[in-house]
């Protein structure tokens, strides 16, 4: 069993480098996407998406990415999300479940999330862990995040760029249309929704514990403290694979 560790400075630097590496396949309307399909015998997809945000400062985007209460306001795919426990001054453990495109089964993850602000960069990274009180559920497929996160880079007093990177094993043989839809539509749409949410966040936050930002002020953190020894890395091999490769896309009347 491999115990979880809080990412160190080198891990944050490596994540930043990966976000800034080339390989962008298209760039239009301030949005760029890069997709790496799994190599033979490997199930890990890597997807990168970058959006230029001309009207919101990096600090606000960073707040929105942290604020799990606000996520319910803008993330239309969320089934459940909540913070579980604090494991360090800049790290916690959380749960997130989300709706997948029909007819795929919905997914969930338990992740250790860590954050850092340095040199004009706001970074959040996470990876999957096993938590004794959050075993896989029968109604959801437990996905595995090898490395997922956000890099927010300030480009001016009221502008920034946001890069989302996900190295994920979805625990299933996915049909090609799902991978294409994720890279061409779902993730770009998520970032556009996130941008809109960032614009609206200051007004919302004024009405919801305006000064409560434990990601900036650790003394505000009300989460129970959990020892890292309680957490192990979640390896994909220990989870059930499901084969959804033959499923055809359904028309979702509620999407929009």
mmCIF file of C-alpha atoms in Angstrom:
data_model
loop_
_atom_site.group_PDB
_atom_site.id
_atom_site.type_symbol
_atom_site.label_atom_id
_atom_site.label_comp_id
_atom_site.label_asym_id
_atom_site.label_seq_id
_atom_site.Cartn_x
_atom_site.Cartn_y
_atom_site.Cartn_z
ATOM 1 C CA UNK A 1 0.000 0.000 0.000
ATOM 2 C CA UNK A 2 1.342 3.429 -0.971
ATOM 3 C CA UNK A 3 0.584 6.261 1.427
ATOM 4 C CA UNK A 4 -0.535 9.628 0.080
ATOM 5 C CA UNK A 5 1.802 12.594 0.338
ATOM 6 C CA UNK A 6 1.103 16.310 0.056
ATOM 7 C CA UNK A 7 2.723 17.595 -3.167
ATOM 8 C CA UNK A 8 5.980 19.499 -2.625
ATOM 9 C CA UNK A 9 7.390 22.519 -4.496
ATOM 10 C CA UNK A 10 8.881 20.273 -7.189
ATOM 11 C CA UNK A 11 5.466 18.708 -7.866
ATOM 12 C CA UNK A 12 3.885 22.127 -8.358
ATOM 13 C CA UNK A 13 6.716 23.159 -10.712
ATOM 14 C CA UNK A 14 6.294 19.960 -12.733
ATOM 15 C CA UNK A 15 2.540 20.521 -13.021
ATOM 16 C CA UNK A 16 3.088 24.098 -14.180
ATOM 17 C CA UNK A 17 5.578 22.891 -16.802
ATOM 18 C CA UNK A 18 3.133 20.299 -18.080
ATOM 19 C CA UNK A 19 0.404 22.909 -18.389
ATOM 20 C CA UNK A 20 2.727 25.206 -20.344
ATOM 21 C CA UNK A 21 4.138 22.556 -22.678
ATOM 22 C CA UNK A 22 3.155 22.871 -26.329
ATOM 23 C CA UNK A 23 0.987 20.487 -28.291
ATOM 24 C CA UNK A 24 -2.140 22.620 -28.515
ATOM 25 C CA UNK A 25 -4.245 21.246 -31.334
ATOM 26 C CA UNK A 26 -6.511 24.187 -31.933
ATOM 27 C CA UNK A 27 -6.991 27.686 -30.700
ATOM 28 C CA UNK A 28 -10.107 29.656 -31.460
ATOM 29 C CA UNK A 29 -12.070 32.250 -29.621
ATOM 30 C CA UNK A 30 -9.558 32.395 -26.785
ATOM 31 C CA UNK A 31 -9.845 28.639 -26.188
ATOM 32 C CA UNK A 32 -7.190 25.988 -26.902
ATOM 33 C CA UNK A 33 -7.408 22.198 -26.486
ATOM 34 C CA UNK A 34 -4.840 19.391 -26.385
ATOM 35 C CA UNK A 35 -5.783 15.710 -26.191
ATOM 36 C CA UNK A 36 -3.452 12.742 -25.734
ATOM 37 C CA UNK A 37 -5.121 9.391 -26.239
ATOM 38 C CA UNK A 38 -3.937 6.374 -24.247
ATOM 39 C CA UNK A 39 -1.053 4.360 -25.619
ATOM 40 C CA UNK A 40 -1.686 0.625 -26.220
ATOM 41 C CA UNK A 41 -2.234 -1.195 -22.950
ATOM 42 C CA UNK A 42 -2.799 2.047 -21.065
ATOM 43 C CA UNK A 43 -6.142 3.543 -20.021
ATOM 44 C CA UNK A 44 -5.001 7.038 -19.078
ATOM 45 C CA UNK A 45 -6.372 9.931 -21.100
ATOM 46 C CA UNK A 46 -4.680 13.331 -20.858
ATOM 47 C CA UNK A 47 -6.742 16.375 -21.732
ATOM 48 C CA UNK A 48 -5.623 19.986 -21.525
ATOM 49 C CA UNK A 49 -7.762 23.025 -22.154
ATOM 50 C CA UNK A 50 -6.783 26.685 -21.838
ATOM 51 C CA UNK A 51 -9.045 29.714 -21.824
ATOM 52 C CA UNK A 52 -8.114 33.379 -21.844
ATOM 53 C CA UNK A 53 -10.164 35.391 -19.346
ATOM 54 C CA UNK A 54 -9.966 39.096 -20.194
ATOM 55 C CA UNK A 55 -12.304 40.462 -17.512
ATOM 56 C CA UNK A 56 -11.607 38.609 -14.241
ATOM 57 C CA UNK A 57 -8.458 38.790 -12.059
ATOM 58 C CA UNK A 58 -6.572 35.589 -11.261
ATOM 59 C CA UNK A 59 -7.447 35.912 -7.569
ATOM 60 C CA UNK A 60 -11.187 35.672 -8.287
ATOM 61 C CA UNK A 61 -10.805 32.626 -10.539
ATOM 62 C CA UNK A 62 -8.756 30.957 -7.814
ATOM 63 C CA UNK A 63 -11.487 31.680 -5.242
ATOM 64 C CA UNK A 64 -14.168 30.183 -7.498
ATOM 65 C CA UNK A 65 -12.151 27.009 -8.059
ATOM 66 C CA UNK A 66 -11.853 26.567 -4.291
ATOM 67 C CA UNK A 67 -15.368 27.472 -3.224
ATOM 68 C CA UNK A 68 -17.271 24.162 -3.068
ATOM 69 C CA UNK A 69 -20.472 25.908 -1.939
ATOM 70 C CA UNK A 70 -20.437 28.114 -5.023
ATOM 71 C CA UNK A 71 -19.812 25.115 -7.292
ATOM 72 C CA UNK A 72 -23.475 24.176 -6.931
ATOM 73 C CA UNK A 73 -24.333 27.507 -8.581
ATOM 74 C CA UNK A 74 -22.484 26.907 -11.855
ATOM 75 C CA UNK A 75 -21.533 23.233 -12.263
ATOM 76 C CA UNK A 76 -24.585 21.638 -13.903
ATOM 77 C CA UNK A 77 -22.953 18.190 -13.893
ATOM 78 C CA UNK A 78 -22.390 17.967 -10.151
ATOM 79 C CA UNK A 79 -24.205 15.199 -8.266
ATOM 80 C CA UNK A 80 -22.400 15.716 -4.968
ATOM 81 C CA UNK A 81 -19.340 17.659 -3.874
ATOM 82 C CA UNK A 82 -17.988 18.368 -0.432
ATOM 83 C CA UNK A 83 -14.759 18.768 1.475
ATOM 84 C CA UNK A 84 -14.032 15.873 3.860
ATOM 85 C CA UNK A 85 -10.997 16.765 5.956
ATOM 86 C CA UNK A 86 -7.877 18.901 6.179
ATOM 87 C CA UNK A 87 -4.524 17.119 5.836
ATOM 88 C CA UNK A 88 -2.149 20.129 5.718
ATOM 89 C CA UNK A 89 -2.245 23.896 5.773
ATOM 90 C CA UNK A 90 -2.532 23.857 1.973
ATOM 91 C CA UNK A 91 -4.236 20.506 1.360
ATOM 92 C CA UNK A 92 -7.542 18.732 1.974
ATOM 93 C CA UNK A 93 -9.458 15.650 0.938
ATOM 94 C CA UNK A 94 -12.719 15.949 -0.948
ATOM 95 C CA UNK A 95 -15.454 14.021 -2.715
ATOM 96 C CA UNK A 96 -16.903 14.804 -6.141
ATOM 97 C CA UNK A 97 -19.535 12.920 -8.159
ATOM 98 C CA UNK A 98 -20.665 14.012 -11.601
ATOM 99 C CA UNK A 99 -23.074 13.176 -14.400
ATOM 100 C CA UNK A 100 -21.582 11.642 -17.518
ATOM 101 C CA UNK A 101 -23.074 11.854 -21.030
ATOM 102 C CA UNK A 102 -25.971 9.430 -21.385
ATOM 103 C CA UNK A 103 -26.021 6.411 -21.473
ATOM 104 C CA UNK A 104 -22.676 6.165 -19.608
ATOM 105 C CA UNK A 105 -22.693 5.482 -15.902
ATOM 106 C CA UNK A 106 -21.989 8.465 -13.683
ATOM 107 C CA UNK A 107 -18.579 8.736 -12.009
ATOM 108 C CA UNK A 108 -17.104 9.818 -8.686
ATOM 109 C CA UNK A 109 -13.674 10.426 -7.179
ATOM 110 C CA UNK A 110 -12.100 10.924 -3.783
ATOM 111 C CA UNK A 111 -9.069 13.175 -4.113
ATOM 112 C CA UNK A 112 -6.338 14.849 -2.149
ATOM 113 C CA UNK A 113 -6.181 18.472 -3.297
ATOM 114 C CA UNK A 114 -3.283 20.835 -2.708
ATOM 115 C CA UNK A 115 -2.755 24.469 -3.660
ATOM 116 C CA UNK A 116 -0.025 27.068 -4.004
ATOM 117 C CA UNK A 117 0.231 30.754 -4.917
ATOM 118 C CA UNK A 118 3.608 31.815 -6.245
ATOM 119 C CA UNK A 119 5.120 34.201 -8.837
ATOM 120 C CA UNK A 120 1.783 35.243 -10.318
ATOM 121 C CA UNK A 121 0.594 31.647 -10.605
ATOM 122 C CA UNK A 122 -2.311 30.161 -8.648
ATOM 123 C CA UNK A 123 -2.120 26.367 -8.789
ATOM 124 C CA UNK A 124 -4.509 23.650 -7.599
ATOM 125 C CA UNK A 125 -3.664 19.968 -8.147
ATOM 126 C CA UNK A 126 -5.349 16.775 -7.053
ATOM 127 C CA UNK A 127 -5.020 13.009 -7.294
ATOM 128 C CA UNK A 128 -7.114 10.043 -6.206
ATOM 129 C CA UNK A 129 -6.822 8.557 -2.723
ATOM 130 C CA UNK A 130 -8.577 5.849 -0.737
ATOM 131 C CA UNK A 131 -10.508 7.107 2.278
ATOM 132 C CA UNK A 132 -11.780 4.474 4.733
ATOM 133 C CA UNK A 133 -15.219 6.082 4.962
ATOM 134 C CA UNK A 134 -15.679 6.593 1.200
ATOM 135 C CA UNK A 135 -15.521 3.187 -0.518
ATOM 136 C CA UNK A 136 -16.736 2.833 -4.137
ATOM 137 C CA UNK A 137 -20.507 3.040 -4.482
ATOM 138 C CA UNK A 138 -22.650 0.567 -6.394
ATOM 139 C CA UNK A 139 -24.521 3.306 -8.277
ATOM 140 C CA UNK A 140 -21.374 5.105 -9.499
ATOM 141 C CA UNK A 141 -18.126 4.167 -11.235
ATOM 142 C CA UNK A 142 -15.092 5.182 -9.171
ATOM 143 C CA UNK A 143 -12.751 6.977 -11.599
ATOM 144 C CA UNK A 144 -9.064 7.589 -10.906
ATOM 145 C CA UNK A 145 -7.352 10.953 -11.149
ATOM 146 C CA UNK A 146 -3.619 10.458 -11.607
ATOM 147 C CA UNK A 147 -3.085 14.194 -11.860
ATOM 148 C CA UNK A 148 -5.768 16.808 -12.380
ATOM 149 C CA UNK A 149 -5.671 20.503 -11.713
ATOM 150 C CA UNK A 150 -5.836 24.136 -12.659
ATOM 151 C CA UNK A 151 -3.146 26.701 -13.385
ATOM 152 C CA UNK A 152 -4.288 30.323 -13.207
ATOM 153 C CA UNK A 153 -1.747 32.815 -14.561
ATOM 154 C CA UNK A 154 -2.277 36.517 -14.040
ATOM 155 C CA UNK A 155 -1.939 38.505 -17.293
ATOM 156 C CA UNK A 156 -3.005 41.877 -15.899
ATOM 157 C CA UNK A 157 -4.852 43.544 -12.996
ATOM 158 C CA UNK A 158 -8.183 42.178 -14.257
ATOM 159 C CA UNK A 159 -7.230 39.380 -16.643
ATOM 160 C CA UNK A 160 -5.699 35.915 -16.574
ATOM 161 C CA UNK A 161 -5.371 32.641 -18.410
ATOM 162 C CA UNK A 162 -6.744 29.394 -16.985
ATOM 163 C CA UNK A 163 -5.374 25.964 -17.933
ATOM 164 C CA UNK A 164 -7.187 22.789 -16.943
ATOM 165 C CA UNK A 165 -5.217 19.537 -17.131
ATOM 166 C CA UNK A 166 -6.626 16.095 -16.446
ATOM 167 C CA UNK A 167 -4.812 12.763 -16.480
ATOM 168 C CA UNK A 168 -7.645 10.390 -15.701
ATOM 169 C CA UNK A 169 -8.484 6.712 -15.933
ATOM 170 C CA UNK A 170 -12.299 6.709 -16.329
ATOM 171 C CA UNK A 171 -12.351 2.981 -15.364
ATOM 172 C CA UNK A 172 -14.022 1.717 -18.457
ATOM 173 C CA UNK A 173 -13.556 1.155 -22.159
ATOM 174 C CA UNK A 174 -15.124 4.310 -23.515
ATOM 175 C CA UNK A 175 -16.611 4.747 -26.985
ATOM 176 C CA UNK A 176 -14.766 7.178 -29.261
ATOM 177 C CA UNK A 177 -17.655 9.634 -29.283
ATOM 178 C CA UNK A 178 -17.238 10.184 -25.531
ATOM 179 C CA UNK A 179 -13.563 11.086 -25.820
ATOM 180 C CA UNK A 180 -14.264 13.386 -28.761
ATOM 181 C CA UNK A 181 -17.216 14.994 -26.996
ATOM 182 C CA UNK A 182 -15.153 15.581 -23.851
ATOM 183 C CA UNK A 183 -12.323 17.309 -25.699
ATOM 184 C CA UNK A 184 -14.368 19.214 -28.283
ATOM 185 C CA UNK A 185 -17.411 20.153 -26.239
ATOM 186 C CA UNK A 186 -17.738 19.131 -22.590
ATOM 187 C CA UNK A 187 -14.489 20.515 -21.153
ATOM 188 C CA UNK A 188 -14.516 23.728 -23.254
ATOM 189 C CA UNK A 189 -18.143 24.284 -22.221
ATOM 190 C CA UNK A 190 -17.205 23.713 -18.579
ATOM 191 C CA UNK A 191 -14.483 26.379 -18.800
ATOM 192 C CA UNK A 192 -16.879 28.817 -20.462
ATOM 193 C CA UNK A 193 -19.398 28.225 -17.660
ATOM 194 C CA UNK A 194 -16.593 28.689 -15.154
ATOM 195 C CA UNK A 195 -15.644 32.006 -16.772
ATOM 196 C CA UNK A 196 -19.234 33.229 -16.508
ATOM 197 C CA UNK A 197 -19.360 32.038 -12.888
ATOM 198 C CA UNK A 198 -16.188 33.990 -12.105
ATOM 199 C CA UNK A 199 -17.767 37.191 -13.403
ATOM 200 C CA UNK A 200 -20.767 36.651 -11.112
ATOM 201 C CA UNK A 201 -18.834 35.423 -8.072
ATOM 202 C CA UNK A 202 -18.043 38.740 -6.309
ATOM 203 C CA UNK A 203 -21.743 39.639 -6.132
ATOM 204 C CA UNK A 204 -22.676 36.129 -4.940
ATOM 205 C CA UNK A 205 -19.903 36.080 -2.350
ATOM 206 C CA UNK A 206 -21.133 39.364 -0.862
ATOM 207 C CA UNK A 207 -24.249 37.459 0.209
ATOM 208 C CA UNK A 208 -22.484 34.260 1.377
ATOM 209 C CA UNK A 209 -19.870 34.589 4.137
ATOM 210 C CA UNK A 210 -17.993 37.307 2.288
ATOM 211 C CA UNK A 211 -14.843 37.022 4.403
ATOM 212 C CA UNK A 212 -14.779 33.221 4.673
ATOM 213 C CA UNK A 213 -11.964 31.960 2.432
ATOM 214 C CA UNK A 214 -10.092 29.198 4.284
ATOM 215 C CA UNK A 215 -7.944 28.523 1.210
ATOM 216 C CA UNK A 216 -6.438 31.980 1.812
ATOM 217 C CA UNK A 217 -6.843 32.087 5.598
ATOM 218 C CA UNK A 218 -6.074 28.622 7.058
ATOM 219 C CA UNK A 219 -7.186 29.729 10.529
ATOM 220 C CA UNK A 220 -10.763 29.782 9.160
ATOM 221 C CA UNK A 221 -10.696 26.108 8.229
ATOM 222 C CA UNK A 222 -13.451 24.216 10.059
ATOM 223 C CA UNK A 223 -12.746 20.791 8.573
ATOM 224 C CA UNK A 224 -11.661 17.955 10.848
ATOM 225 C CA UNK A 225 -7.942 17.185 10.641
ATOM 226 C CA UNK A 226 -7.029 13.837 9.104
ATOM 227 C CA UNK A 227 -3.628 12.153 9.361
ATOM 228 C CA UNK A 228 -2.016 11.324 6.012
ATOM 229 C CA UNK A 229 -1.491 7.797 7.325
ATOM 230 C CA UNK A 230 -5.263 7.317 6.981
ATOM 231 C CA UNK A 231 -5.009 7.779 3.210
ATOM 232 C CA UNK A 232 -3.521 5.524 0.533
ATOM 233 C CA UNK A 233 -3.064 6.229 -3.156
ATOM 234 C CA UNK A 234 -5.973 4.946 -5.223
ATOM 235 C CA UNK A 235 -4.616 2.649 -7.913
ATOM 236 C CA UNK A 236 -6.736 1.887 -10.952
ATOM 237 C CA UNK A 237 -5.931 -1.831 -10.860
ATOM 238 C CA UNK A 238 -7.887 -2.310 -7.634
ATOM 239 C CA UNK A 239 -11.106 -0.947 -9.130
ATOM 240 C CA UNK A 240 -13.587 -2.704 -11.396
ATOM 241 C CA UNK A 241 -13.395 -2.006 -15.122
ATOM 242 C CA UNK A 242 -16.619 -1.682 -17.069
ATOM 243 C CA UNK A 243 -16.945 -1.925 -20.838
ATOM 244 C CA UNK A 244 -19.046 0.889 -22.278
ATOM 245 C CA UNK A 245 -17.293 0.973 -25.658
ATOM 246 C CA UNK A 246 -20.363 -0.161 -27.583
ATOM 247 C CA UNK A 247 -22.786 2.371 -26.121
ATOM 248 C CA UNK A 248 -24.268 4.849 -28.548
ATOM 249 C CA UNK A 249 -24.852 8.479 -27.655
ATOM 250 C CA UNK A 250 -28.316 9.407 -26.424
ATOM 251 C CA UNK A 251 -29.994 12.708 -27.071
ATOM 252 C CA UNK A 252 -30.170 14.501 -23.709
ATOM 253 C CA UNK A 253 -33.158 16.809 -23.787
ATOM 254 C CA UNK A 254 -32.116 18.538 -20.572
ATOM 255 C CA UNK A 255 -28.647 19.540 -21.752
ATOM 256 C CA UNK A 256 -28.054 23.023 -22.971
#
